[in-house]
Coordinates of C-alpha atoms in Angstrom, one line a residue:
X1 CA 48.3 38.9 11.6
X2 CA 46.9 42.0 13.5
X3 CA 45.3 41.9 16.9
X4 CA 42.0 43.0 15.3
X5 CA 42.2 39.9 13.0
X6 CA 42.3 37.8 16.1
X7 CA 39.0 39.3 17.1
X8 CA 37.5 38.3 13.8
X9 CA 38.8 34.8 14.2
X10 CA 37.2 34.5 17.6
X11 CA 34.0 35.9 16.2
X12 CA 33.8 33.3 13.5
X13 CA 34.3 30.6 16.1
X14 CA 31.4 32.1 18.2
X15 CA 29.2 32.2 15.1
X16 CA 30.0 28.6 14.1
X17 CA 29.5 27.3 17.6
X18 CA 26.2 29.1 18.0
X19 CA 24.9 27.8 14.6
X20 CA 25.9 24.3 15.5
X21 CA 24.1 24.5 18.9
X22 CA 21.0 25.9 17.1
X23 CA 21.1 23.0 14.7
X24 CA 21.5 20.5 17.5
X25 CA 18.5 22.1 19.2
X26 CA 16.5 21.8 16.0
X27 CA 17.3 18.1 15.8
X28 CA 16.4 17.5 19.4
X29 CA 13.1 19.4 19.0
X30 CA 12.1 17.2 16.1
X31 CA 13.2 13.9 17.6
X32 CA 9.6 12.6 17.3
X33 CA 8.6 14.3 14.1
X34 CA 7.7 11.8 11.4
X35 CA 9.9 12.1 8.3
X36 CA 12.4 14.5 9.8
X37 CA 16.0 14.1 8.7
X38 CA 18.7 15.3 11.1
X39 CA 20.9 18.1 10.1
X40 CA 24.6 19.0 10.6
X41 CA 26.5 22.2 10.2
X42 CA 29.3 21.9 7.6
X43 CA 32.3 24.1 8.3
X44 CA 35.8 24.7 6.8
X45 CA 38.9 26.4 8.1
X46 CA 39.5 29.9 6.8
X47 CA 43.0 30.2 5.3
X48 CA 45.6 32.7 6.2
X49 CA 45.7 36.0 4.2
X50 CA 48.4 36.4 1.6
X51 CA 51.4 38.0 3.2
X52 CA 53.4 40.6 1.1
X53 CA 56.3 42.9 1.7
X54 CA 58.5 42.5 4.7
X55 CA 56.1 40.0 6.3
X56 CA 56.0 37.8 3.3
X57 CA 58.1 35.1 4.8
X58 CA 56.5 35.1 8.2
X59 CA 54.1 32.1 8.8
X60 CA 50.5 33.4 9.5
X61 CA 47.7 31.5 11.2
X62 CA 44.3 31.1 9.6
X63 CA 41.4 33.5 10.0
X64 CA 39.0 31.2 11.8
X65 CA 36.1 29.1 10.5
X66 CA 33.8 29.4 7.5
X67 CA 30.1 28.2 7.7
X68 CA 29.5 26.3 4.5
X69 CA 26.0 24.9 4.9
X70 CA 23.4 23.2 7.1
X71 CA 23.3 19.7 5.5
X72 CA 20.5 17.1 5.7
X73 CA 22.0 13.7 6.5
X74 CA 20.0 11.8 4.0
X75 CA 21.1 9.0 1.7
X76 CA 19.5 8.8 -1.8
X77 CA 20.2 5.1 -2.1
X78 CA 18.6 4.3 1.2
X79 CA 15.6 6.6 0.4
X80 CA 15.2 4.8 -3.0
X81 CA 15.2 1.4 -1.3
X82 CA 12.6 2.5 1.2
X83 CA 10.3 3.6 -1.7
X84 CA 10.8 0.4 -3.6
X85 CA 10.2 -1.9 -0.6
X86 CA 7.2 0.3 0.5
X87 CA 5.6 -0.2 -2.9
X88 CA 6.0 -3.9 -2.7
X89 CA 4.9 -4.2 0.9
X90 CA 1.8 -2.1 0.2
X91 CA 1.0 -4.2 -2.9
X92 CA 1.3 -7.6 -1.2
X93 CA -0.6 -6.4 1.8
X94 CA -3.5 -5.2 -0.3
X95 CA -3.6 -8.5 -2.3
X96 CA -3.6 -10.5 0.9
X97 CA -6.4 -8.5 2.3
X98 CA -8.5 -8.9 -0.9
X99 CA -7.9 -12.6 -1.1
X100 CA -8.7 -13.0 2.6
X101 CA -12.0 -11.2 2.1
X102 CA -12.9 -13.7 -0.6
X103 CA -12.0 -16.6 1.6
X104 CA -14.2 -15.2 4.4
X105 CA -17.1 -15.2 2.0
X106 CA -16.8 -19.0 1.8
X107 CA -17.3 -19.5 5.6
X108 CA -15.4 -22.8 5.3
X109 CA -15.2 -24.9 7.3
X110 CA -18.4 -24.4 9.3
X111 CA -22.2 -25.0 9.3
X112 CA -22.8 -22.1 7.0
X113 CA -20.3 -23.2 4.4
X114 CA -21.4 -24.6 1.1
X115 CA -19.9 -28.0 1.9
X116 CA -22.3 -28.5 4.8
X117 CA -25.2 -27.4 2.7
X118 CA -24.3 -29.7 -0.2
X119 CA -23.9 -32.6 2.3
X120 CA -27.4 -31.9 3.7
X121 CA -28.8 -31.6 0.2
X122 CA -27.5 -35.1 -0.9
X123 CA -28.6 -36.6 2.4
X124 CA -32.1 -35.2 1.7
X125 CA -32.3 -37.2 -1.5
X126 CA -31.4 -40.3 0.4
X127 CA -34.2 -39.6 2.9
X128 CA -36.7 -39.1 0.0
X129 CA -35.5 -42.3 -1.6
X130 CA -36.6 -44.1 1.6
X131 CA -40.1 -42.6 1.5
X132 CA -41.2 -41.7 -2.0
X133 CA -44.2 -39.4 -2.1
X134 CA -43.9 -38.6 1.6
X135 CA -44.4 -34.8 2.1
X136 CA -42.2 -34.5 5.2
X137 CA -38.8 -35.6 3.7
X138 CA -39.8 -33.9 0.5
X139 CA -40.4 -30.6 2.2
X140 CA -37.0 -30.9 4.0
X141 CA -35.3 -31.7 0.7
X142 CA -36.9 -28.7 -1.1
X143 CA -35.9 -26.5 1.9
X144 CA -32.3 -27.7 1.7
X145 CA -32.2 -27.2 -2.1
X146 CA -33.4 -23.6 -1.7
X147 CA -31.0 -23.0 1.1
X148 CA -28.2 -24.2 -1.2
X149 CA -29.4 -21.9 -4.0
X150 CA -29.7 -18.9 -1.5
X151 CA -26.2 -19.5 -0.3
X152 CA -24.8 -19.3 -3.8
X153 CA -26.8 -16.2 -4.4
X154 CA -25.6 -14.7 -1.2
X155 CA -21.9 -15.4 -2.0
X156 CA -22.4 -13.9 -5.4
X157 CA -23.9 -10.8 -3.8
X158 CA -21.0 -10.5 -1.3
X159 CA -18.5 -10.8 -4.2
X160 CA -20.4 -7.9 -5.9
X161 CA -20.2 -5.9 -2.7
X162 CA -16.5 -6.6 -2.5
X163 CA -16.0 -5.5 -6.1
X164 CA -17.8 -2.3 -5.4
X165 CA -15.7 -1.7 -2.2
X166 CA -12.5 -2.3 -4.2
X167 CA -13.6 0.1 -6.9
X168 CA -14.4 2.8 -4.3
X169 CA -11.0 2.2 -2.6
X170 CA -9.3 2.5 -6.0
X171 CA -11.1 5.7 -6.8
X172 CA -9.9 7.1 -3.4
X173 CA -6.4 6.0 -4.1
X174 CA -6.4 7.7 -7.5
X175 CA -7.7 10.9 -6.0
X176 CA -5.0 10.8 -3.4
X177 CA -2.3 10.3 -6.1
X178 CA -3.7 13.3 -8.0
X179 CA -3.8 15.5 -4.9
X180 CA -0.3 14.4 -3.7
X181 CA 1.1 15.1 -7.2
X182 CA -0.3 18.6 -7.2
X183 CA 1.1 19.3 -3.7
X184 CA 4.5 17.9 -4.7
X185 CA 4.5 20.2 -7.8
X186 CA 3.8 23.2 -5.6
X187 CA 6.5 22.1 -3.2
X188 CA 9.0 21.8 -6.1
X189 CA 8.3 25.4 -6.9
X190 CA 8.8 26.4 -3.3
X191 CA 12.1 24.5 -3.1
X192 CA 13.5 26.0 -6.3
X193 CA 12.6 29.5 -5.2
X194 CA 14.0 29.1 -1.7
X195 CA 17.2 27.5 -3.0
X196 CA 17.7 30.3 -5.6
X197 CA 17.3 32.9 -2.8
X198 CA 19.9 31.1 -0.6
X199 CA 17.4 30.0 2.0
X200 CA 17.5 26.7 3.8
X201 CA 15.2 24.1 2.2
X202 CA 15.9 21.2 4.5
X203 CA 12.4 21.0 6.0
X204 CA 10.8 21.4 2.5
X205 CA 12.9 18.4 1.4
X206 CA 11.6 16.4 4.3
X207 CA 8.1 17.1 3.1
X208 CA 9.1 16.2 -0.5
X209 CA 10.5 12.8 0.6
X210 CA 7.3 12.0 2.5
X211 CA 5.2 12.8 -0.5
X212 CA 7.4 10.8 -2.9
X213 CA 7.3 7.8 -0.5
X214 CA 3.5 7.9 -0.4
X215 CA 3.3 8.1 -4.2
X216 CA 5.6 5.0 -4.3
X217 CA 3.4 3.2 -1.9
X218 CA 0.4 3.8 -4.1
X219 CA 1.8 3.4 -7.6
X220 CA 5.4 2.0 -7.3
X221 CA 6.5 5.3 -8.9
X222 CA 10.1 6.0 -9.7
X223 CA 11.6 9.2 -8.2
X224 CA 14.4 11.2 -9.6
X225 CA 15.8 14.0 -7.4
X226 CA 17.1 17.0 -9.2
X227 CA 20.0 19.3 -8.2
X228 CA 17.7 22.1 -7.3
X229 CA 16.0 20.0 -4.7
X230 CA 12.9 19.3 -6.7
X231 CA 11.7 15.7 -7.5
X232 CA 10.5 14.2 -10.7
X233 CA 8.1 11.3 -10.4
X234 CA 7.5 8.7 -13.2
X235 CA 4.8 6.1 -13.5
X236 CA 5.5 3.4 -16.1
X237 CA 7.9 5.8 -17.8
X238 CA 5.4 8.6 -18.0
X239 CA 6.0 11.7 -15.8
X240 CA 3.5 12.3 -13.1
X241 CA 5.3 15.3 -11.7
X242 CA 8.0 17.4 -13.5
X243 CA 9.2 20.5 -11.7
X244 CA 6.1 22.6 -10.9
X245 CA 3.8 20.6 -13.3
X246 CA 1.6 17.7 -12.3
X247 CA -0.4 15.4 -14.4
X248 CA -3.5 13.5 -13.3
X249 CA -4.9 9.9 -13.5
X250 CA -8.5 9.1 -14.1
X251 CA -10.4 5.9 -13.4
X252 CA -12.6 4.4 -16.1
X253 CA -15.0 1.5 -15.9
X254 CA -18.1 0.3 -14.1
X255 CA -18.3 -0.3 -10.3
X256 CA -20.6 -3.3 -10.9
X257 CA -19.2 -6.8 -11.1
X258 CA -19.7 -8.3 -14.6
X259 CA -20.2 -5.1 -16.4
X260 CA -16.7 -4.6 -17.8
X261 CA -13.4 -4.0 -16.1
X262 CA -11.7 -0.9 -14.9
X263 CA -8.8 1.0 -16.5
X264 CA -6.6 3.9 -15.4
X265 CA -5.7 6.5 -18.0
X266 CA -3.9 9.8 -18.2
X267 CA -6.4 12.7 -18.2
X268 CA -4.0 14.9 -20.2
X269 CA -4.1 12.6 -23.2
X270 CA -7.1 13.3 -25.5
X271 CA -7.2 9.7 -26.6
X272 CA -7.3 8.5 -22.9
X273 CA -4.0 6.6 -23.1
X274 CA -3.8 3.8 -20.5
X275 CA -1.6 4.4 -17.5
X276 CA 0.7 1.5 -16.7
X277 CA 0.9 0.8 -13.0
X278 CA 2.7 -2.3 -11.9
X279 CA 3.4 -1.7 -8.3
X280 CA 1.9 -0.3 -5.1
X281 CA -1.5 -0.5 -3.6
X282 CA -3.2 0.7 -6.9
X283 CA -1.6 -2.2 -8.8
X284 CA -3.2 -4.7 -6.3
X285 CA -6.6 -3.0 -6.6
X286 CA -6.4 -3.2 -10.4
X287 CA -5.5 -6.9 -10.0
X288 CA -8.4 -7.6 -7.8
X289 CA -10.8 -5.8 -10.2
X290 CA -9.5 -7.4 -13.4
X291 CA -12.3 -8.9 -15.5
X292 CA -12.1 -12.5 -16.6
X293 CA -11.4 -12.9 -20.3
X294 CA -12.4 -15.7 -22.7
X295 CA -9.4 -17.8 -21.5
X296 CA -10.8 -17.6 -17.9
X297 CA -8.0 -15.5 -16.5
X298 CA -8.7 -12.3 -14.6
X299 CA -8.8 -10.9 -11.1
X300 CA -9.6 -13.0 -8.0
X301 CA -13.1 -11.5 -7.7
X302 CA -14.1 -12.2 -11.3
X303 CA -12.5 -15.7 -11.2
X304 CA -14.4 -16.6 -8.0
X305 CA -17.7 -15.3 -9.4
X306 CA -17.1 -17.3 -12.6
X307 CA -16.4 -20.4 -10.5
X308 CA -19.6 -19.9 -8.5
X309 CA -21.5 -19.6 -11.8
X310 CA -19.8 -22.8 -13.1
X311 CA -20.8 -24.6 -9.8
X312 CA -24.4 -23.4 -10.0
X313 CA -24.6 -24.5 -13.6
X314 CA -23.1 -27.9 -12.9
X315 CA -25.4 -28.4 -9.9
X316 CA -28.5 -27.5 -12.0
X317 CA -27.5 -29.4 -15.1
X318 CA -26.5 -32.6 -13.3
X319 CA -29.4 -32.8 -10.9
X320 CA -31.9 -31.8 -13.6
X321 CA -30.5 -34.4 -16.0
X322 CA -30.9 -37.3 -13.6
X323 CA -34.2 -36.0 -12.3
X324 CA -35.7 -35.9 -15.9
X325 CA -34.7 -39.6 -16.3
X326 CA -36.9 -40.6 -13.3
X327 CA -40.6 -41.0 -12.6
X328 CA -42.8 -39.4 -10.0
X329 CA -45.0 -41.6 -7.7
X330 CA -47.8 -41.0 -10.3
X331 CA -45.5 -42.4 -13.0
X332 CA -45.0 -39.1 -14.8
X333 CA -41.6 -38.1 -16.2
X334 CA -39.6 -35.8 -13.9
X335 CA -39.0 -32.2 -14.9
X336 CA -36.3 -29.7 -13.9
X337 CA -35.5 -29.6 -10.2
X338 CA -33.6 -26.3 -10.5
X339 CA -34.1 -23.3 -12.7
X340 CA -31.5 -20.6 -13.4
X341 CA -30.7 -17.7 -15.7
X342 CA -27.8 -18.7 -17.9
X343 CA -26.5 -15.1 -17.8
X344 CA -26.2 -15.1 -14.0
X345 CA -26.4 -18.7 -12.8
X346 CA -25.2 -18.3 -9.2
X347 CA -27.4 -15.3 -8.6
X348 CA -30.6 -16.8 -10.0
X349 CA -30.5 -20.5 -9.0
X350 CA -33.8 -21.6 -7.5
X351 CA -35.8 -24.8 -6.8
X352 CA -38.6 -25.4 -9.4
X353 CA -40.3 -28.3 -7.5
X354 CA -43.2 -27.4 -5.1
X355 CA -44.0 -30.7 -3.5
X356 CA -43.4 -34.4 -3.1
X357 CA -45.6 -35.5 -6.0
X358 CA -43.3 -33.6 -8.4
X359 CA -40.2 -35.4 -7.3
X360 CA -39.0 -38.0 -9.7
X361 CA -37.7 -40.4 -7.1
X362 CA -38.2 -43.7 -9.0
X363 CA -36.8 -45.3 -12.2
X364 CA -38.9 -45.9 -15.3
X365 CA -41.2 -48.9 -14.7
X366 CA -40.1 -49.5 -11.1
X367 CA -43.3 -48.6 -9.4
X368 CA -44.5 -45.7 -7.3
X369 CA -42.5 -46.7 -4.2
X370 CA -39.1 -47.0 -6.0
X371 CA -36.4 -44.5 -4.8
X372 CA -33.6 -45.6 -7.2
X373 CA -33.6 -42.3 -9.1
X374 CA -33.3 -40.3 -5.9
X375 CA -30.4 -42.4 -4.9
X376 CA -28.7 -41.7 -8.3
X377 CA -29.1 -38.0 -7.6
X378 CA -27.6 -38.5 -4.1
X379 CA -24.6 -40.3 -5.7
X380 CA -23.7 -37.0 -7.6
X381 CA -22.0 -36.0 -4.4
X382 CA -19.1 -38.3 -5.3
X383 CA -19.0 -37.3 -9.0
X384 CA -15.5 -36.3 -10.1
X385 CA -16.9 -33.3 -12.0
X386 CA -19.8 -32.7 -9.6
X387 CA -20.6 -29.7 -7.5
X388 CA -18.7 -31.0 -4.5
X389 CA -15.5 -31.4 -6.5
X390 CA -15.8 -28.0 -8.1
X391 CA -16.4 -26.4 -4.7
X392 CA -13.5 -28.2 -3.1
X393 CA -11.2 -27.1 -5.9
X394 CA -12.3 -23.5 -5.5
X395 CA -11.8 -23.5 -1.7
X396 CA -8.5 -25.2 -2.0
X397 CA -7.1 -22.9 -4.7
X398 CA -8.3 -19.8 -2.8
X399 CA -6.8 -21.0 0.4
X400 CA -3.5 -21.7 -1.4
X401 CA -3.5 -18.2 -2.9
X402 CA -4.2 -16.6 0.5
X403 CA -1.4 -18.6 2.1
X404 CA 1.1 -17.7 -0.7
X405 CA 0.0 -14.0 -0.7
X406 CA 0.4 -13.9 3.1
X407 CA 3.9 -15.3 3.0
X408 CA 4.8 -12.8 0.2
X409 CA 3.4 -10.0 2.3
X410 CA 5.4 -11.1 5.4
X411 CA 8.6 -11.2 3.3
X412 CA 7.9 -7.8 1.8
X413 CA 7.1 -6.3 5.2
X414 CA 10.4 -7.6 6.6
X415 CA 12.3 -6.1 3.7
X416 CA 10.5 -2.8 4.2
X417 CA 11.1 -2.7 7.9
X418 CA 14.8 -3.5 7.3
X419 CA 15.1 -0.7 4.8
X420 CA 13.4 1.8 7.1
X421 CA 15.7 0.8 10.0
X422 CA 18.7 1.4 7.8
X423 CA 17.4 4.7 6.7
X424 CA 16.7 5.8 10.2
X425 CA 20.0 4.7 11.5
X426 CA 21.6 7.1 9.0
X427 CA 19.2 10.0 9.1
X428 CA 17.1 9.8 12.3
X429 CA 17.9 12.0 15.3
X430 CA 19.9 10.4 18.1
X431 CA 19.5 12.2 21.4
X432 CA 22.8 10.9 22.7
X433 CA 24.6 12.2 19.6
X434 CA 22.9 15.6 19.7
X435 CA 23.6 16.0 23.4
X436 CA 27.3 15.3 22.8
X437 CA 27.2 17.8 19.9
X438 CA 25.5 20.4 22.1
X439 CA 28.1 20.1 24.8
X440 CA 31.0 20.1 22.4
X441 CA 29.9 23.3 20.7
X442 CA 29.0 24.9 24.0
X443 CA 32.6 24.5 25.1
X444 CA 33.7 25.7 21.7
X445 CA 31.6 28.8 22.1
X446 CA 33.0 29.4 25.6
X447 CA 36.5 28.9 24.2
X448 CA 36.0 31.4 21.4
X449 CA 34.5 33.9 23.9
X450 CA 37.5 33.5 26.1
X451 CA 39.8 34.2 23.2
X452 CA 37.8 37.4 22.4
X453 CA 38.1 38.4 26.1
X454 CA 41.8 37.9 26.1
X455 CA 42.3 39.9 22.9
X456 CA 40.1 42.6 24.4
X457 CA 42.4 42.8 27.4
X458 CA 45.5 42.9 25.2
X459 CA 43.9 45.8 23.2
X460 CA 43.1 47.6 26.5
X461 CA 46.8 47.4 27.6
X462 CA 48.0 48.5 24.2
X463 CA 45.6 51.4 23.8
X464 CA 45.2 52.7 27.3
X465 CA 48.3 51.7 29.2
X466 CA 51.1 52.1 26.7
X467 CA 53.4 55.0 27.7
X468 CA 52.1 55.2 31.3
X469 CA 55.4 53.7 32.8
X470 CA 57.8 56.4 34.0
X471 CA 55.3 59.2 34.3

């Protein structure tokens, strides 16, 4: 090995140490950057040159160090687990929030809840039974009945508002998916171009991973990383992003509760083929907006609205049936106490009676001061299939659903946090580790510089001082 080869060896050591210090500095500069993956310089020892001729049997040292690459310390398996758990966590959190919003509409327990209004309504019939034909208790009863009807209408309106809010949220999520898919396709083109030119794509890959994780949160998408650094994204087996091409989702359906459900489809398909999304926040929004079918199944909002309609219908039918069997203080048969529109019972329930003389408080032939029929209406409170029983069943089932969803959300969140911690333990920047790396390569740089200085001095002696002795 010549003396000048030693200079080259020292120079490669200087270059490798400098690049390693620059990489450590990049890592430390991005210690707080969201989604940044730490990097490491990959090196290999340069082998000795082939020796020929008279020096063929003489052992030769290597020629320094070779820079191979600046590698991202990512783990595809950990990244995939983060995406999977992020999708599940986002889906369960959205479901829990939607169910909790429905439970809040009930206002149970409390003075504004339907249970308290039903209790006051039945108690009002007992008061009327004690004073048939008296305007004071009758006015209170009619006021309580209308308050009950108004509360049902208010809950139905709040459910309609929640349906609209969920629809708007879903539309925003679909727009975000489409925008992210376009950005990811453009990023794929940048990565492929930069990789082909031999440039570093590490920071571009960090952006790619953040985009694919967000798409997974929204849709539960499957991501397949390609050798060129690009990413393919699939939703329900259909590609959303392939290389530099992105497809789009479109939202179909009404934003009004009870006017049909919603559906996602692929905009590139002329026939509007449905898009299958079974995970992420969008899947939870589709679940909340599902329309009840003939079997009674559907989303929580549609099911709750149907339950309120059933309750309003049962309340009107049962009270009206008993009321028609009774007699007013004037001996006339009773009419309907409630009126409603069969197409929208909860939203249209109203009191049809205007005064005490229209209340059928007594039984047939029992006299004007009889209150037996009013007591029969009050006894509907304990009916197994009465409004109270239906309301209790609805509140109980909703509360159970909220509790189960909340527990599932907690479990999914724990899993997501655990997967993120594992990912960060592998790829996040550690200041302690980077400081050690910085010091290590600083000393390596100084050592390589010292070797170069020593060789320079040797060459100075060889070139400038050889032959001086004896002159």
